[in-house]
Amino acid sequence: MINNVKLEMSAGNKNQFPSNNLPQIAFVGKSNVGKSSLINSMIYRKSLAHTSNSPGKTRTINFYNVENELYFVDLPGYGYARASKTQIQKWSRLIESYLSGKNNLRLILLLIDIRHVPSENDKMMYDWLIFHNFNTIIVATKADKIKSSAIELHIENIKNKLCSDKIILPFSSKTNFNRDELWKIIKNSILPI
C-alpha cells in the first residue's frame, strides 16, 4: 500500500527536472489514453493525478514522488490535443528533452488503448524508444472496456502493429486489473544495477 505520495514538481522546462537520484518511471502515450488514471490506480488514489475527458490536459511533465523511493513521471500526451501547433511543438520538445536527458529513468510504460490498433504516432514513439534502447513495456489500458475473452486477440493486434517482442500488459484503472503485476515489473526495474 502507498501511504506517502505527492506531486513534487510540474516542470515546463528541463531546468526544473528533479536533480536527485531517485529512480524514475515514465508514463508515455497519446492524449487521453489514461496516463493519469493509471498513475492514480498505481498510487491507490482517485484524483491526485488530474484526469480529463478532454485530450491534452497534461501540459507539463509532472513528477509524483512515491514514498521518497521513486518518481512516477507523467508526460504530456502526443497526438490529438486542443492546442496550437506552437504549443504542441513546445510539448514535443519538452518530452524529447526529458527522454534524451541525463535523468534516472529506469522504465518507460508506453500506454496503448487496448480497444484500438496502435496509431502511427504510437508506432513512431515505440520505434523511437526501441531505437534508443529504453527499457520499455507496453501497458494496454482500458481493458475493462472489452470482454475478457477478447483480451488476447487485442494484445496480438498491438503486438503485430508495433512488431513488438516486449511485454504487453493489459490493465484497467477502473478495476485495478493487473496492478499488482505492474508493481512487480516496476520494482524489478528499480533494483540496484
CSV table of C-alpha atoms in Angstrom, one decimal:
chain,number,residue,atom,x,y,z
A,1,MET,CA,0.0,0.0,0.0
A,2,ILE,CA,1.2,3.5,-0.8
A,3,ASN,CA,1.0,6.0,2.1
A,4,ASN,CA,3.1,8.9,1.0
A,5,VAL,CA,2.8,10.4,-2.5
A,6,LYS,CA,2.8,13.9,-3.7
A,7,LEU,CA,3.1,15.9,-6.9
A,8,GLU,CA,6.5,17.3,-6.3
A,9,MET,CA,7.1,19.2,-9.5
A,10,SER,CA,5.3,20.3,-12.6
A,11,ALA,CA,8.2,21.0,-15.0
A,12,GLY,CA,7.8,23.2,-18.0
A,13,ASN,CA,11.5,23.0,-19.0
A,14,LYS,CA,14.5,20.8,-18.3
A,15,ASN,CA,15.9,23.1,-15.7
A,16,GLN,CA,13.0,22.2,-13.4
A,17,PHE,CA,13.6,18.4,-13.5
A,18,PRO,CA,14.5,16.9,-10.1
A,19,SER,CA,18.2,16.6,-9.6
A,20,ASN,CA,18.2,13.8,-7.0
A,21,ASN,CA,19.0,10.2,-7.7
A,22,LEU,CA,15.5,8.7,-7.2
A,23,PRO,CA,14.6,6.2,-9.9
A,24,GLN,CA,12.1,7.4,-12.5
A,25,ILE,CA,9.3,5.5,-14.2
A,26,ALA,CA,7.9,7.5,-17.2
A,27,PHE,CA,4.3,7.2,-18.4
A,28,VAL,CA,4.1,7.9,-22.2
A,29,GLY,CA,1.2,7.7,-24.6
A,30,LYS,CA,-1.1,9.7,-26.8
A,31,SER,CA,-3.6,12.1,-25.4
A,32,ASN,CA,-6.5,10.6,-23.4
A,33,VAL,CA,-5.0,7.1,-23.3
A,34,GLY,CA,-5.3,7.0,-19.5
A,35,LYS,CA,-1.9,8.0,-18.1
A,36,SER,CA,-3.2,10.0,-15.2
A,37,SER,CA,-5.8,7.3,-14.4
A,38,LEU,CA,-3.1,4.7,-14.4
A,39,ILE,CA,-1.0,6.7,-12.1
A,40,ASN,CA,-3.9,7.2,-9.7
A,41,SER,CA,-4.6,3.4,-9.8
A,42,MET,CA,-0.9,2.6,-9.0
A,43,ILE,CA,-0.8,5.0,-6.1
A,44,TYR,CA,-4.2,3.9,-4.7
A,45,ARG,CA,-5.7,7.4,-5.1
A,46,LYS,CA,-8.7,8.6,-7.0
A,47,SER,CA,-7.6,12.0,-8.2
A,48,LEU,CA,-4.1,13.1,-7.3
A,49,ALA,CA,-3.1,13.0,-11.0
A,50,HIS,CA,-5.8,15.1,-12.7
A,51,THR,CA,-7.8,13.3,-15.3
A,52,SER,CA,-10.0,14.8,-18.0
A,53,ASN,CA,-12.2,13.7,-20.9
A,54,SER,CA,-10.5,16.4,-23.0
A,55,PRO,CA,-7.3,15.3,-24.7
A,56,GLY,CA,-4.2,17.4,-23.9
A,57,LYS,CA,-4.9,18.2,-20.2
A,58,THR,CA,-1.3,17.4,-19.1
A,59,ARG,CA,0.8,20.3,-20.4
A,60,THR,CA,3.9,19.9,-18.2
A,61,ILE,CA,6.0,16.9,-17.1
A,62,ASN,CA,4.6,16.0,-13.7
A,63,PHE,CA,6.9,14.3,-11.1
A,64,TYR,CA,5.0,12.3,-8.5
A,65,ASN,CA,7.2,11.4,-5.5
A,66,VAL,CA,6.2,7.9,-4.3
A,67,GLU,CA,7.3,7.1,-0.8
A,68,ASN,CA,10.5,9.0,-1.4
A,69,GLU,CA,11.7,5.9,-3.3
A,70,LEU,CA,10.9,6.7,-6.9
A,71,TYR,CA,9.1,9.1,-9.2
A,72,PHE,CA,6.2,8.4,-11.5
A,73,VAL,CA,6.7,10.8,-14.4
A,74,ASP,CA,3.6,11.8,-16.3
A,75,LEU,CA,4.5,13.2,-19.7
A,76,PRO,CA,2.1,15.3,-21.9
A,77,GLY,CA,0.2,13.1,-24.4
A,78,TYR,CA,1.2,13.1,-28.1
A,79,GLY,CA,-1.2,13.1,-31.0
A,80,TYR,CA,-4.5,15.0,-30.8
A,81,ALA,CA,-4.8,17.9,-28.4
A,82,ARG,CA,-6.8,21.1,-28.5
A,83,ALA,CA,-3.8,23.3,-28.7
A,84,SER,CA,-2.0,25.4,-31.2
A,85,LYS,CA,0.8,23.9,-33.3
A,86,THR,CA,3.2,26.1,-31.4
A,87,GLN,CA,2.1,24.7,-28.1
A,88,ILE,CA,2.2,21.1,-29.4
A,89,GLN,CA,5.7,21.6,-30.7
A,90,LYS,CA,6.7,23.0,-27.3
A,91,TRP,CA,5.3,19.9,-25.6
A,92,SER,CA,7.2,17.7,-28.1
A,93,ARG,CA,10.5,19.5,-27.4
A,94,LEU,CA,9.8,19.1,-23.6
A,95,ILE,CA,9.2,15.4,-23.9
A,96,GLU,CA,12.3,14.9,-26.0
A,97,SER,CA,14.5,16.9,-23.7
A,98,TYR,CA,13.3,14.7,-20.8
A,99,LEU,CA,13.7,11.4,-22.6
A,100,SER,CA,17.1,12.3,-24.0
A,101,GLY,CA,18.4,13.9,-20.8
A,102,LYS,CA,20.6,12.6,-18.1
A,103,ASN,CA,18.0,11.5,-15.6
A,104,ASN,CA,17.5,8.4,-13.5
A,105,LEU,CA,14.9,6.9,-15.9
A,106,ARG,CA,14.6,3.2,-15.3
A,107,LEU,CA,11.5,2.2,-17.1
A,108,ILE,CA,9.1,3.6,-19.7
A,109,LEU,CA,5.5,2.5,-19.7
A,110,LEU,CA,4.1,3.1,-23.2
A,111,LEU,CA,0.3,3.2,-22.9
A,112,ILE,CA,-1.8,2.0,-25.8
A,113,ASP,CA,-5.7,1.8,-25.7
A,114,ILE,CA,-6.4,-1.9,-25.9
A,115,ARG,CA,-9.6,-1.3,-27.9
A,116,HIS,CA,-7.7,0.2,-30.9
A,117,VAL,CA,-4.9,-0.8,-33.2
A,118,PRO,CA,-1.9,1.4,-32.3
A,119,SER,CA,-1.8,4.7,-34.3
A,120,GLU,CA,1.1,5.8,-36.4
A,121,ASN,CA,2.1,8.2,-33.6
A,122,ASP,CA,2.1,5.1,-31.2
A,123,LYS,CA,4.3,3.2,-33.7
A,124,MET,CA,6.7,6.2,-34.1
A,125,MET,CA,7.0,6.5,-30.4
A,126,TYR,CA,7.6,2.8,-29.9
A,127,ASP,CA,10.2,2.7,-32.6
A,128,TRP,CA,12.0,5.7,-31.2
A,129,LEU,CA,12.1,4.2,-27.7
A,130,ILE,CA,13.4,0.9,-29.0
A,131,PHE,CA,16.0,2.6,-31.3
A,132,HIS,CA,17.3,4.5,-28.2
A,133,ASN,CA,17.4,1.3,-26.1
A,134,PHE,CA,14.9,2.4,-23.4
A,135,ASN,CA,13.7,-0.3,-21.0
A,136,THR,CA,10.1,-0.3,-22.2
A,137,ILE,CA,6.9,-2.2,-21.6
A,138,ILE,CA,3.6,-1.7,-23.2
A,139,VAL,CA,0.5,-1.2,-21.0
A,140,ALA,CA,-2.7,-1.9,-22.8
A,141,THR,CA,-5.1,0.4,-21.0
A,142,LYS,CA,-8.9,0.3,-20.6
A,143,ALA,CA,-9.1,-3.5,-20.5
A,144,ASP,CA,-12.4,-3.3,-18.7
A,145,LYS,CA,-14.0,-1.8,-21.9
A,146,ILE,CA,-13.7,-5.1,-23.8
A,147,LYS,CA,-14.8,-8.7,-23.0
A,148,SER,CA,-12.1,-10.7,-21.1
A,149,SER,CA,-12.3,-13.4,-23.8
A,150,ALA,CA,-11.2,-10.8,-26.4
A,151,ILE,CA,-8.1,-9.5,-24.5
A,152,GLU,CA,-5.6,-11.9,-26.1
A,153,LEU,CA,-6.8,-11.0,-29.6
A,154,HIS,CA,-6.4,-7.3,-28.9
A,155,ILE,CA,-2.9,-7.9,-27.4
A,156,GLU,CA,-2.0,-9.8,-30.5
A,157,ASN,CA,-3.2,-6.8,-32.7
A,158,ILE,CA,-1.0,-4.4,-30.7
A,159,LYS,CA,2.0,-6.8,-30.9
A,160,ASN,CA,1.6,-7.1,-34.7
A,161,LYS,CA,1.2,-3.4,-35.4
A,162,LEU,CA,4.2,-2.5,-33.3
A,163,CYS,CA,6.3,-5.6,-34.4
A,164,SER,CA,7.0,-5.9,-30.7
A,165,ASP,CA,8.5,-8.7,-28.6
A,166,LYS,CA,8.1,-6.6,-25.4
A,167,ILE,CA,5.8,-7.3,-22.6
A,168,ILE,CA,2.2,-6.1,-23.3
A,169,LEU,CA,0.3,-5.9,-20.0
A,170,PRO,CA,-3.5,-5.5,-20.2
A,171,PHE,CA,-4.6,-3.0,-17.5
A,172,SER,CA,-7.8,-1.5,-16.1
A,173,SER,CA,-7.6,1.7,-14.0
A,174,LYS,CA,-11.3,1.2,-13.2
A,175,THR,CA,-11.0,-2.3,-11.8
A,176,ASN,CA,-7.2,-2.2,-11.0
A,177,PHE,CA,-6.8,-5.3,-13.1
A,178,ASN,CA,-3.0,-6.3,-13.2
A,179,ARG,CA,-2.0,-3.5,-10.8
A,180,ASP,CA,0.0,-6.0,-8.6
A,181,GLU,CA,1.7,-7.4,-11.7
A,182,LEU,CA,2.7,-3.9,-12.9
A,183,TRP,CA,4.1,-3.1,-9.4
A,184,LYS,CA,6.3,-6.2,-9.7
A,185,ILE,CA,7.6,-5.1,-13.0
A,186,ILE,CA,8.3,-1.6,-11.6
A,187,LYS,CA,10.0,-2.9,-8.5
A,188,ASN,CA,12.3,-5.1,-10.6
A,189,SER,CA,13.2,-2.2,-12.8
A,190,ILE,CA,14.4,-0.1,-9.8
A,191,LEU,CA,16.6,-2.7,-8.2
A,192,PRO,CA,20.2,-1.5,-7.9
A,193,ILE,CA,22.2,-2.1,-11.1
